[in-house]
Amino acid sequence: MQTSLTIPALPVEDGIGTFNFQRDRFTTADAALYIGASDQFLRSNNVSKRHNIPYVKVGRRVYYLKADLDAWLASNRVTFPAPV
């Protein structure tokens, strides 16, 4: 059974304005905020590939696609069997 992970677009203050999760592409800082991790977690993943979080590299810039982050979050979901 395929289930989709839906994360609501909650406004988060970024110091300049309001952050909107409705974008298709995130910077490292925005992607970290979106998945609830630190910038360093994503940067270390880019070097070690330990967590297999997909990213796009354009020149020296690194971007994360929202669809890739959603798929990664869904693939790392931990479920427990229902109690008998």
PDB file with one MODEL, atoms N, CA, C and O in Angstrom:
MODEL        1
ATOM      1  N   MET A   1       0.830  -1.171   0.000  1.00  0.00           N
ATOM      2  CA  MET A   1       0.000   0.000   0.000  1.00  0.00           C
ATOM      3  C   MET A   1       0.880   1.242   0.000  1.00  0.00           C
ATOM      4  O   MET A   1       1.714   1.413   0.890  1.00  0.00           O
ATOM      5  N   GLN A   2       0.705   2.091  -0.971  1.00  0.00           N
ATOM      6  CA  GLN A   2       1.477   3.317  -1.111  1.00  0.00           C
ATOM      7  C   GLN A   2       0.784   4.436  -0.348  1.00  0.00           C
ATOM      8  O   GLN A   2      -0.388   4.726  -0.590  1.00  0.00           O
ATOM      9  N   THR A   3       1.496   5.055   0.561  1.00  0.00           N
ATOM     10  CA  THR A   3       0.947   6.206   1.265  1.00  0.00           C
ATOM     11  C   THR A   3       1.794   7.415   0.940  1.00  0.00           C
ATOM     12  O   THR A   3       3.007   7.305   0.763  1.00  0.00           O
ATOM     13  N   SER A   4       1.165   8.551   0.864  1.00  0.00           N
ATOM     14  CA  SER A   4       1.921   9.759   0.573  1.00  0.00           C
ATOM     15  C   SER A   4       2.125  10.542   1.858  1.00  0.00           C
ATOM     16  O   SER A   4       1.265  10.561   2.739  1.00  0.00           O
ATOM     17  N   LEU A   5       3.262  11.176   1.943  1.00  0.00           N
ATOM     18  CA  LEU A   5       3.600  11.986   3.096  1.00  0.00           C
ATOM     19  C   LEU A   5       3.261  13.427   2.771  1.00  0.00           C
ATOM     20  O   LEU A   5       3.787  13.990   1.812  1.00  0.00           O
ATOM     21  N   THR A   6       2.402  14.016   3.548  1.00  0.00           N
ATOM     22  CA  THR A   6       2.019  15.395   3.318  1.00  0.00           C
ATOM     23  C   THR A   6       2.487  16.237   4.486  1.00  0.00           C
ATOM     24  O   THR A   6       2.132  15.989   5.638  1.00  0.00           O
ATOM     25  N   ILE A   7       3.285  17.230   4.170  1.00  0.00           N
ATOM     26  CA  ILE A   7       3.766  18.145   5.190  1.00  0.00           C
ATOM     27  C   ILE A   7       3.124  19.496   4.917  1.00  0.00           C
ATOM     28  O   ILE A   7       3.299  20.047   3.830  1.00  0.00           O
ATOM     29  N   PRO A   8       2.392  20.038   5.868  1.00  0.00           N
ATOM     30  CA  PRO A   8       1.713  21.304   5.631  1.00  0.00           C
ATOM     31  C   PRO A   8       2.702  22.443   5.433  1.00  0.00           C
ATOM     32  O   PRO A   8       3.799  22.431   5.991  1.00  0.00           O
ATOM     33  N   ALA A   9       2.309  23.411   4.647  1.00  0.00           N
ATOM     34  CA  ALA A   9       3.142  24.577   4.393  1.00  0.00           C
ATOM     35  C   ALA A   9       2.938  25.575   5.526  1.00  0.00           C
ATOM     36  O   ALA A   9       2.065  26.441   5.460  1.00  0.00           O
ATOM     37  N   LEU A  10       3.748  25.442   6.556  1.00  0.00           N
ATOM     38  CA  LEU A  10       3.647  26.343   7.691  1.00  0.00           C
ATOM     39  C   LEU A  10       4.594  27.511   7.483  1.00  0.00           C
ATOM     40  O   LEU A  10       5.754  27.306   7.128  1.00  0.00           O
ATOM     41  N   PRO A  11       4.128  28.717   7.696  1.00  0.00           N
ATOM     42  CA  PRO A  11       5.033  29.857   7.559  1.00  0.00           C
ATOM     43  C   PRO A  11       6.051  29.861   8.692  1.00  0.00           C
ATOM     44  O   PRO A  11       5.691  29.690   9.857  1.00  0.00           O
ATOM     45  N   VAL A  12       7.299  30.055   8.354  1.00  0.00           N
ATOM     46  CA  VAL A  12       8.362  30.104   9.343  1.00  0.00           C
ATOM     47  C   VAL A  12       9.149  31.376   9.104  1.00  0.00           C
ATOM     48  O   VAL A  12       9.566  31.646   7.977  1.00  0.00           O
ATOM     49  N   GLU A  13       9.352  32.144  10.129  1.00  0.00           N
ATOM     50  CA  GLU A  13      10.106  33.381   9.982  1.00  0.00           C
ATOM     51  C   GLU A  13      11.557  33.071   9.651  1.00  0.00           C
ATOM     52  O   GLU A  13      12.186  32.251  10.319  1.00  0.00           O
ATOM     53  N   ASP A  14      12.089  33.720   8.626  1.00  0.00           N
ATOM     54  CA  ASP A  14      13.477  33.508   8.245  1.00  0.00           C
ATOM     55  C   ASP A  14      14.342  34.725   8.539  1.00  0.00           C
ATOM     56  O   ASP A  14      15.491  34.786   8.104  1.00  0.00           O
ATOM     57  N   GLY A  15      13.804  35.692   9.272  1.00  0.00           N
ATOM     58  CA  GLY A  15      14.560  36.890   9.598  1.00  0.00           C
ATOM     59  C   GLY A  15      14.362  37.995   8.585  1.00  0.00           C
ATOM     60  O   GLY A  15      14.617  39.160   8.892  1.00  0.00           O
ATOM     61  N   ILE A  16      13.915  37.665   7.388  1.00  0.00           N
ATOM     62  CA  ILE A  16      13.687  38.653   6.337  1.00  0.00           C
ATOM     63  C   ILE A  16      12.206  38.744   6.033  1.00  0.00           C
ATOM     64  O   ILE A  16      11.655  39.838   5.912  1.00  0.00           O
ATOM     65  N   GLY A  17      11.579  37.622   5.912  1.00  0.00           N
ATOM     66  CA  GLY A  17      10.159  37.568   5.591  1.00  0.00           C
ATOM     67  C   GLY A  17       9.604  36.253   6.068  1.00  0.00           C
ATOM     68  O   GLY A  17      10.060  35.710   7.074  1.00  0.00           O
ATOM     69  N   THR A  18       8.646  35.744   5.373  1.00  0.00           N
ATOM     70  CA  THR A  18       8.051  34.469   5.742  1.00  0.00           C
ATOM     71  C   THR A  18       8.503  33.404   4.766  1.00  0.00           C
ATOM     72  O   THR A  18       8.412  33.592   3.553  1.00  0.00           O
ATOM     73  N   PHE A  19       8.987  32.294   5.279  1.00  0.00           N
ATOM     74  CA  PHE A  19       9.440  31.181   4.447  1.00  0.00           C
ATOM     75  C   PHE A  19       8.230  30.395   3.974  1.00  0.00           C
ATOM     76  O   PHE A  19       7.309  30.139   4.750  1.00  0.00           O
ATOM     77  N   ASN A  20       8.228  30.015   2.715  1.00  0.00           N
ATOM     78  CA  ASN A  20       7.103  29.284   2.142  1.00  0.00           C
ATOM     79  C   ASN A  20       7.597  27.942   1.615  1.00  0.00           C
ATOM     80  O   ASN A  20       8.488  27.896   0.766  1.00  0.00           O
ATOM     81  N   PHE A  21       7.024  26.853   2.114  1.00  0.00           N
ATOM     82  CA  PHE A  21       7.425  25.517   1.683  1.00  0.00           C
ATOM     83  C   PHE A  21       6.810  25.118   0.352  1.00  0.00           C
ATOM     84  O   PHE A  21       6.983  23.974  -0.070  1.00  0.00           O
ATOM     85  N   GLN A  22       6.109  25.996  -0.317  1.00  0.00           N
ATOM     86  CA  GLN A  22       5.456  25.652  -1.580  1.00  0.00           C
ATOM     87  C   GLN A  22       6.399  25.758  -2.777  1.00  0.00           C
ATOM     88  O   GLN A  22       5.951  25.639  -3.917  1.00  0.00           O
ATOM     89  N   ARG A  23       7.675  25.975  -2.547  1.00  0.00           N
ATOM     90  CA  ARG A  23       8.633  26.046  -3.649  1.00  0.00           C
ATOM     91  C   ARG A  23       9.039  24.643  -4.092  1.00  0.00           C
ATOM     92  O   ARG A  23       8.859  23.674  -3.355  1.00  0.00           O
ATOM     93  N   ASP A  24       9.586  24.545  -5.296  1.00  0.00           N
ATOM     94  CA  ASP A  24      10.026  23.253  -5.832  1.00  0.00           C
ATOM     95  C   ASP A  24      11.494  22.961  -5.538  1.00  0.00           C
ATOM     96  O   ASP A  24      11.921  21.808  -5.583  1.00  0.00           O
ATOM     97  N   ARG A  25      12.264  24.002  -5.238  1.00  0.00           N
ATOM     98  CA  ARG A  25      13.711  23.850  -5.064  1.00  0.00           C
ATOM     99  C   ARG A  25      14.147  24.635  -3.832  1.00  0.00           C
ATOM    100  O   ARG A  25      13.697  25.758  -3.606  1.00  0.00           O
ATOM    101  N   PHE A  26      15.037  24.024  -3.032  1.00  0.00           N
ATOM    102  CA  PHE A  26      15.505  24.652  -1.797  1.00  0.00           C
ATOM    103  C   PHE A  26      17.022  24.766  -1.790  1.00  0.00           C
ATOM    104  O   PHE A  26      17.718  23.947  -2.389  1.00  0.00           O
ATOM    105  N   THR A  27      17.527  25.785  -1.109  1.00  0.00           N
ATOM    106  CA  THR A  27      18.951  25.852  -0.792  1.00  0.00           C
ATOM    107  C   THR A  27      19.217  24.869   0.347  1.00  0.00           C
ATOM    108  O   THR A  27      18.287  24.265   0.883  1.00  0.00           O
ATOM    109  N   THR A  28      20.480  24.714   0.711  1.00  0.00           N
ATOM    110  CA  THR A  28      20.813  23.800   1.804  1.00  0.00           C
ATOM    111  C   THR A  28      20.141  24.231   3.104  1.00  0.00           C
ATOM    112  O   THR A  28      19.583  23.397   3.818  1.00  0.00           O
ATOM    113  N   ALA A  29      20.189  25.513   3.414  1.00  0.00           N
ATOM    114  CA  ALA A  29      19.578  26.009   4.655  1.00  0.00           C
ATOM    115  C   ALA A  29      18.068  25.788   4.652  1.00  0.00           C
ATOM    116  O   ALA A  29      17.497  25.367   5.658  1.00  0.00           O
ATOM    117  N   ASP A  30      17.425  26.070   3.525  1.00  0.00           N
ATOM    118  CA  ASP A  30      15.975  25.892   3.433  1.00  0.00           C
ATOM    119  C   ASP A  30      15.591  24.413   3.486  1.00  0.00           C
ATOM    120  O   ASP A  30      14.597  24.048   4.114  1.00  0.00           O
ATOM    121  N   ALA A  31      16.380  23.564   2.826  1.00  0.00           N
ATOM    122  CA  ALA A  31      16.101  22.123   2.838  1.00  0.00           C
ATOM    123  C   ALA A  31      16.248  21.568   4.251  1.00  0.00           C
ATOM    124  O   ALA A  31      15.456  20.728   4.678  1.00  0.00           O
ATOM    125  N   ALA A  32      17.257  22.034   4.972  1.00  0.00           N
ATOM    126  CA  ALA A  32      17.450  21.590   6.354  1.00  0.00           C
ATOM    127  C   ALA A  32      16.251  21.977   7.207  1.00  0.00           C
ATOM    128  O   ALA A  32      15.774  21.180   8.015  1.00  0.00           O
ATOM    129  N   LEU A  33      15.769  23.184   7.030  1.00  0.00           N
ATOM    130  CA  LEU A  33      14.586  23.633   7.761  1.00  0.00           C
ATOM    131  C   LEU A  33      13.377  22.777   7.396  1.00  0.00           C
ATOM    132  O   LEU A  33      12.583  22.408   8.262  1.00  0.00           O
ATOM    133  N   TYR A  34      13.244  22.469   6.125  1.00  0.00           N
ATOM    134  CA  TYR A  34      12.102  21.689   5.641  1.00  0.00           C
ATOM    135  C   TYR A  34      12.062  20.283   6.241  1.00  0.00           C
ATOM    136  O   TYR A  34      10.995  19.801   6.622  1.00  0.00           O
ATOM    137  N   ILE A  35      13.228  19.621   6.326  1.00  0.00           N
ATOM    138  CA  ILE A  35      13.241  18.245   6.844  1.00  0.00           C
ATOM    139  C   ILE A  35      13.521  18.184   8.345  1.00  0.00           C
ATOM    140  O   ILE A  35      13.521  17.102   8.933  1.00  0.00           O
ATOM    141  N   GLY A  36      13.757  19.330   8.961  1.00  0.00           N
ATOM    142  CA  GLY A  36      13.995  19.351  10.402  1.00  0.00           C
ATOM    143  C   GLY A  36      15.382  18.892  10.794  1.00  0.00           C
ATOM    144  O   GLY A  36      15.559  18.251  11.830  1.00  0.00           O
ATOM    145  N   ALA A  37      16.361  19.213   9.975  1.00  0.00           N
ATOM    146  CA  ALA A  37      17.745  18.826  10.245  1.00  0.00           C
ATOM    147  C   ALA A  37      18.615  20.080  10.236  1.00  0.00           C
ATOM    148  O   ALA A  37      18.122  21.186  10.016  1.00  0.00           O
ATOM    149  N   SER A  38      19.890  19.902  10.472  1.00  0.00           N
ATOM    150  CA  SER A  38      20.816  21.032  10.436  1.00  0.00           C
ATOM    151  C   SER A  38      21.448  21.149   9.050  1.00  0.00           C
ATOM    152  O   SER A  38      21.456  20.195   8.272  1.00  0.00           O
ATOM    153  N   ASP A  39      21.976  22.339   8.761  1.00  0.00           N
ATOM    154  CA  ASP A  39      22.719  22.533   7.512  1.00  0.00           C
ATOM    155  C   ASP A  39      23.879  21.545   7.435  1.00  0.00           C
ATOM    156  O   ASP A  39      24.147  20.965   6.383  1.00  0.00           O
ATOM    157  N   GLN A  40      24.561  21.364   8.559  1.00  0.00           N
ATOM    158  CA  GLN A  40      25.726  20.483   8.599  1.00  0.00           C
ATOM    159  C   GLN A  40      25.354  19.041   8.266  1.00  0.00           C
ATOM    160  O   GLN A  40      26.133  18.336   7.625  1.00  0.00           O
ATOM    161  N   PHE A  41      24.181  18.599   8.690  1.00  0.00           N
ATOM    162  CA  PHE A  41      23.718  17.250   8.369  1.00  0.00           C
ATOM    163  C   PHE A  41      23.651  17.066   6.852  1.00  0.00           C
ATOM    164  O   PHE A  41      24.107  16.051   6.326  1.00  0.00           O
ATOM    165  N   LEU A  42      23.083  18.046   6.155  1.00  0.00           N
ATOM    166  CA  LEU A  42      22.977  17.937   4.696  1.00  0.00           C
ATOM    167  C   LEU A  42      24.338  18.068   4.030  1.00  0.00           C
ATOM    168  O   LEU A  42      24.632  17.340   3.082  1.00  0.00           O
ATOM    169  N   ARG A  43      25.169  18.980   4.509  1.00  0.00           N
ATOM    170  CA  ARG A  43      26.499  19.143   3.910  1.00  0.00           C
ATOM    171  C   ARG A  43      27.340  17.875   4.077  1.00  0.00           C
ATOM    172  O   ARG A  43      28.043  17.465   3.154  1.00  0.00           O
ATOM    173  N   SER A  44      27.263  17.262   5.253  1.00  0.00           N
ATOM    174  CA  SER A  44      28.040  16.034   5.461  1.00  0.00           C
ATOM    175  C   SER A  44      27.488  14.898   4.605  1.00  0.00           C
ATOM    176  O   SER A  44      28.246  14.036   4.160  1.00  0.00           O
ATOM    177  N   ASN A  45      26.181  14.888   4.370  1.00  0.00           N
ATOM    178  CA  ASN A  45      25.595  13.883   3.482  1.00  0.00           C
ATOM    179  C   ASN A  45      26.137  14.035   2.063  1.00  0.00           C
ATOM    180  O   ASN A  45      26.381  13.039   1.382  1.00  0.00           O
ATOM    181  N   ASN A  46      26.326  15.263   1.618  1.00  0.00           N
ATOM    182  CA  ASN A  46      26.821  15.491   0.261  1.00  0.00           C
ATOM    183  C   ASN A  46      28.228  14.937   0.078  1.00  0.00           C
ATOM    184  O   ASN A  46      28.599  14.528  -1.023  1.00  0.00           O
ATOM    185  N   VAL A  47      29.000  14.923   1.139  1.00  0.00           N
ATOM    186  CA  VAL A  47      30.361  14.398   1.075  1.00  0.00           C
ATOM    187  C   VAL A  47      30.363  12.883   1.265  1.00  0.00           C
ATOM    188  O   VAL A  47      30.985  12.159   0.488  1.00  0.00           O
ATOM    189  N   SER A  48      29.670  12.403   2.293  1.00  0.00           N
ATOM    190  CA  SER A  48      29.734  10.980   2.642  1.00  0.00           C
ATOM    191  C   SER A  48      28.718  10.109   1.912  1.00  0.00           C
ATOM    192  O   SER A  48      28.926   8.904   1.773  1.00  0.00           O
ATOM    193  N   LYS A  49      27.630  10.700   1.447  1.00  0.00           N
ATOM    194  CA  LYS A  49      26.515   9.972   0.801  1.00  0.00           C
ATOM    195  C   LYS A  49      25.893   8.956   1.764  1.00  0.00           C
ATOM    196  O   LYS A  49      25.225   8.019   1.328  1.00  0.00           O
ATOM    197  N   ARG A  50      26.106   9.136   3.050  1.00  0.00           N
ATOM    198  CA  ARG A  50      25.641   8.175   4.056  1.00  0.00           C
ATOM    199  C   ARG A  50      24.122   8.046   4.092  1.00  0.00           C
ATOM    200  O   ARG A  50      23.595   6.942   4.230  1.00  0.00           O
ATOM    201  N   HIS A  51      23.423   9.159   3.969  1.00  0.00           N
ATOM    202  CA  HIS A  51      21.966   9.130   4.100  1.00  0.00           C
ATOM    203  C   HIS A  51      21.245   9.125   2.754  1.00  0.00           C
ATOM    204  O   HIS A  51      20.016   9.084   2.705  1.00  0.00           O
ATOM    205  N   ASN A  52      22.000   9.166   1.680  1.00  0.00           N
ATOM    206  CA  ASN A  52      21.447   9.100   0.318  1.00  0.00           C
ATOM    207  C   ASN A  52      20.369  10.141   0.049  1.00  0.00           C
ATOM    208  O   ASN A  52      19.358   9.834  -0.581  1.00  0.00           O
ATOM    209  N   ILE A  53      20.570  11.357   0.514  1.00  0.00           N
ATOM    210  CA  ILE A  53      19.633  12.440   0.228  1.00  0.00           C
ATOM    211  C   ILE A  53      20.029  13.037  -1.116  1.00  0.00           C
ATOM    212  O   ILE A  53      21.127  13.578  -1.249  1.00  0.00           O
ATOM    213  N   PRO A  54      19.148  12.949  -2.121  1.00  0.00           N
ATOM    214  CA  PRO A  54      19.493  13.456  -3.450  1.00  0.00           C
ATOM    215  C   PRO A  54      19.601  14.980  -3.462  1.00  0.00           C
ATOM    216  O   PRO A  54      18.878  15.675  -2.748  1.00  0.00           O
ATOM    217  N   TYR A  55      20.510  15.479  -4.281  1.00  0.00           N
ATOM    218  CA  TYR A  55      20.650  16.920  -4.454  1.00  0.00           C
ATOM    219  C   TYR A  55      21.079  17.215  -5.881  1.00  0.00           C
ATOM    220  O   TYR A  55      21.515  16.325  -6.612  1.00  0.00           O
ATOM    221  N   VAL A  56      20.951  18.470  -6.261  1.00  0.00           N
ATOM    222  CA  VAL A  56      21.329  18.921  -7.597  1.00  0.00           C
ATOM    223  C   VAL A  56      22.466  19.916  -7.428  1.00  0.00           C
ATOM    224  O   VAL A  56      22.384  20.823  -6.599  1.00  0.00           O
ATOM    225  N   LYS A  57      23.517  19.751  -8.204  1.00  0.00           N
ATOM    226  CA  LYS A  57      24.640  20.672  -8.126  1.00  0.00           C
ATOM    227  C   LYS A  57      24.738  21.433  -9.440  1.00  0.00           C
ATOM    228  O   LYS A  57      24.879  20.843 -10.511  1.00  0.00           O
ATOM    229  N   VAL A  58      24.662  22.747  -9.336  1.00  0.00           N
ATOM    230  CA  VAL A  58      24.787  23.627 -10.498  1.00  0.00           C
ATOM    231  C   VAL A  58      26.006  24.502 -10.239  1.00  0.00           C
ATOM    232  O   VAL A  58      25.951  25.447  -9.452  1.00  0.00           O
ATOM    233  N   GLY A  59      27.103  24.175 -10.909  1.00  0.00           N
ATOM    234  CA  GLY A  59      28.351  24.868 -10.601  1.00  0.00           C
ATOM    235  C   GLY A  59      28.751  24.526  -9.178  1.00  0.00           C
ATOM    236  O   GLY A  59      28.933  23.356  -8.842  1.00  0.00           O
ATOM    237  N   ARG A  60      28.888  25.554  -8.335  1.00  0.00           N
ATOM    238  CA  ARG A  60      29.229  25.329  -6.932  1.00  0.00           C
ATOM    239  C   ARG A  60      28.007  25.369  -6.024  1.00  0.00           C
ATOM    240  O   ARG A  60      28.117  25.132  -4.821  1.00  0.00           O
ATOM    241  N   ARG A  61      26.862  25.662  -6.586  1.00  0.00           N
ATOM    242  CA  ARG A  61      25.631  25.752  -5.794  1.00  0.00           C
ATOM    243  C   ARG A  61      24.964  24.384  -5.670  1.00  0.00           C
ATOM    244  O   ARG A  61      24.963  23.586  -6.607  1.00  0.00           O
ATOM    245  N   VAL A  62      24.406  24.140  -4.506  1.00  0.00           N
ATOM    246  CA  VAL A  62      23.706  22.882  -4.236  1.00  0.00           C
ATOM    247  C   VAL A  62      22.248  23.202  -3.957  1.00  0.00           C
ATOM    248  O   VAL A  62      21.933  24.088  -3.162  1.00  0.00           O
ATOM    249  N   TYR A  63      21.369  22.473  -4.617  1.00  0.00           N
ATOM    250  CA  TYR A  63      19.930  22.636  -4.422  1.00  0.00           C
ATOM    251  C   TYR A  63      19.315  21.280  -4.115  1.00  0.00           C
ATOM    252  O   TYR A  63      19.843  20.235  -4.495  1.00  0.00           O
ATOM    253  N   TYR A  64      18.197  21.320  -3.425  1.00  0.00           N
ATOM    254  CA  TYR A  64      17.435  20.116  -3.108  1.00  0.00           C
ATOM    255  C   TYR A  64      16.041  20.289  -3.681  1.00  0.00           C
ATOM    256  O   TYR A  64      15.407  21.323  -3.470  1.00  0.00           O
ATOM    257  N   LEU A  65      15.561  19.291  -4.402  1.00  0.00           N
ATOM    258  CA  LEU A  65      14.217  19.342  -4.963  1.00  0.00           C
ATOM    259  C   LEU A  65      13.223  18.863  -3.914  1.00  0.00           C
ATOM    260  O   LEU A  65      13.453  17.865  -3.232  1.00  0.00           O
ATOM    261  N   LYS A  66      12.132  19.578  -3.798  1.00  0.00           N
ATOM    262  CA  LYS A  66      11.109  19.248  -2.803  1.00  0.00           C
ATOM    263  C   LYS A  66      10.622  17.808  -2.976  1.00  0.00           C
ATOM    264  O   LYS A  66      10.448  17.090  -1.992  1.00  0.00           O
ATOM    265  N   ALA A  67      10.402  17.387  -4.214  1.00  0.00           N
ATOM    266  CA  ALA A  67       9.930  16.019  -4.477  1.00  0.00           C
ATOM    267  C   ALA A  67      10.940  14.990  -3.973  1.00  0.00           C
ATOM    268  O   ALA A  67      10.551  13.953  -3.435  1.00  0.00           O
ATOM    269  N   ASP A  68      12.241  15.270  -4.143  1.00  0.00           N
ATOM    270  CA  ASP A  68      13.277  14.355  -3.653  1.00  0.00           C
ATOM    271  C   ASP A  68      13.285  14.294  -2.126  1.00  0.00           C
ATOM    272  O   ASP A  68      13.433  13.218  -1.546  1.00  0.00           O
ATOM    273  N   LEU A  69      13.129  15.441  -1.481  1.00  0.00           N
ATOM    274  CA  LEU A  69      13.107  15.462  -0.017  1.00  0.00           C
ATOM    275  C   LEU A  69      11.887  14.730   0.522  1.00  0.00           C
ATOM    276  O   LEU A  69      11.981  13.994   1.504  1.00  0.00           O
ATOM    277  N   ASP A  70      10.737  14.935  -0.124  1.00  0.00           N
ATOM    278  CA  ASP A  70       9.521  14.227   0.295  1.00  0.00           C
ATOM    279  C   ASP A  70       9.689  12.716   0.150  1.00  0.00           C
ATOM    280  O   ASP A  70       9.291  11.953   1.030  1.00  0.00           O
ATOM    281  N   ALA A  71      10.285  12.288  -0.970  1.00  0.00           N
ATOM    282  CA  ALA A  71      10.503  10.854  -1.201  1.00  0.00           C
ATOM    283  C   ALA A  71      11.492  10.296  -0.179  1.00  0.00           C
ATOM    284  O   ALA A  71      11.300   9.189   0.325  1.00  0.00           O
ATOM    285  N   TRP A  72      12.550  11.053   0.133  1.00  0.00           N
ATOM    286  CA  TRP A  72      13.532  10.598   1.117  1.00  0.00           C
ATOM    287  C   TRP A  72      12.887  10.470   2.492  1.00  0.00           C
ATOM    288  O   TRP A  72      13.115   9.484   3.194  1.00  0.00           O
ATOM    289  N   LEU A  73      12.087  11.457   2.881  1.00  0.00           N
ATOM    290  CA  LEU A  73      11.392  11.383   4.169  1.00  0.00           C
ATOM    291  C   LEU A  73      10.477  10.159   4.224  1.00  0.00           C
ATOM    292  O   LEU A  73      10.450   9.444   5.225  1.00  0.00           O
ATOM    293  N   ALA A  74       9.736   9.923   3.155  1.00  0.00           N
ATOM    294  CA  ALA A  74       8.817   8.779   3.115  1.00  0.00           C
ATOM    295  C   ALA A  74       9.577   7.455   3.177  1.00  0.00           C
ATOM    296  O   ALA A  74       9.122   6.507   3.815  1.00  0.00           O
ATOM    297  N   SER A  75      10.731   7.388   2.517  1.00  0.00           N
ATOM    298  CA  SER A  75      11.501   6.141   2.504  1.00  0.00           C
ATOM    299  C   SER A  75      12.156   5.852   3.853  1.00  0.00           C
ATOM    300  O   SER A  75      12.543   4.715   4.121  1.00  0.00           O
ATOM    301  N   ASN A  76      12.282   6.860   4.692  1.00  0.00           N
ATOM    302  CA  ASN A  76      12.888   6.678   6.014  1.00  0.00           C
ATOM    303  C   ASN A  76      11.855   6.610   7.127  1.00  0.00           C
ATOM    304  O   ASN A  76      12.189   6.704   8.308  1.00  0.00           O
ATOM    305  N   ARG A  77      10.626   6.449   6.746  1.00  0.00           N
ATOM    306  CA  ARG A  77       9.554   6.353   7.731  1.00  0.00           C
ATOM    307  C   ARG A  77       9.657   5.018   8.468  1.00  0.00           C
ATOM    308  O   ARG A  77       9.842   3.969   7.850  1.00  0.00           O
ATOM    309  N   VAL A  78       9.539   5.069   9.759  1.00  0.00           N
ATOM    310  CA  VAL A  78       9.587   3.869  10.591  1.00  0.00           C
ATOM    311  C   VAL A  78       8.173   3.587  11.071  1.00  0.00           C
ATOM    312  O   VAL A  78       7.523   4.443  11.671  1.00  0.00           O
ATOM    313  N   THR A  79       7.707   2.377  10.798  1.00  0.00           N
ATOM    314  CA  THR A  79       6.369   1.990  11.244  1.00  0.00           C
ATOM    315  C   THR A  79       6.476   0.788  12.166  1.00  0.00           C
ATOM    316  O   THR A  79       7.439   0.023  12.106  1.00  0.00           O
ATOM    317  N   PHE A  80       5.498   0.641  12.996  1.00  0.00           N
ATOM    318  CA  PHE A  80       5.466  -0.459  13.945  1.00  0.00           C
ATOM    319  C   PHE A  80       4.209  -1.271  13.706  1.00  0.00           C
ATOM    320  O   PHE A  80       3.179  -0.715  13.325  1.00  0.00           O
ATOM    321  N   PRO A  81       4.274  -2.572  13.920  1.00  0.00           N
ATOM    322  CA  PRO A  81       3.070  -3.385  13.740  1.00  0.00           C
ATOM    323  C   PRO A  81       2.006  -2.997  14.770  1.00  0.00           C
ATOM    324  O   PRO A  81       2.317  -2.583  15.887  1.00  0.00           O
ATOM    325  N   ALA A  82       0.773  -3.140  14.371  1.00  0.00           N
ATOM    326  CA  ALA A  82      -0.339  -2.847  15.278  1.00  0.00           C
ATOM    327  C   ALA A  82      -0.329  -3.850  16.421  1.00  0.00           C
ATOM    328  O   ALA A  82      -0.031  -5.026  16.210  1.00  0.00           O
ATOM    329  N   PRO A  83      -0.651  -3.398  17.631  1.00  0.00           N
ATOM    330  CA  PRO A  83      -0.698  -4.344  18.752  1.00  0.00           C
ATOM    331  C   PRO A  83      -1.793  -5.380  18.542  1.00  0.00           C
ATOM    332  O   PRO A  83      -2.855  -5.086  17.993  1.00  0.00           O
ATOM    333  N   VAL A  84      -1.515  -6.582  18.984  1.00  0.00           N
ATOM    334  CA  VAL A  84      -2.465  -7.683  18.797  1.00  0.00           C
ATOM    335  C   VAL A  84      -3.417  -7.770  19.956  1.00  0.00           C
ATOM    336  O   VAL A  84      -4.289  -8.638  19.975  1.00  0.00           O
TER     337      VAL A  84
ENDMDL
END
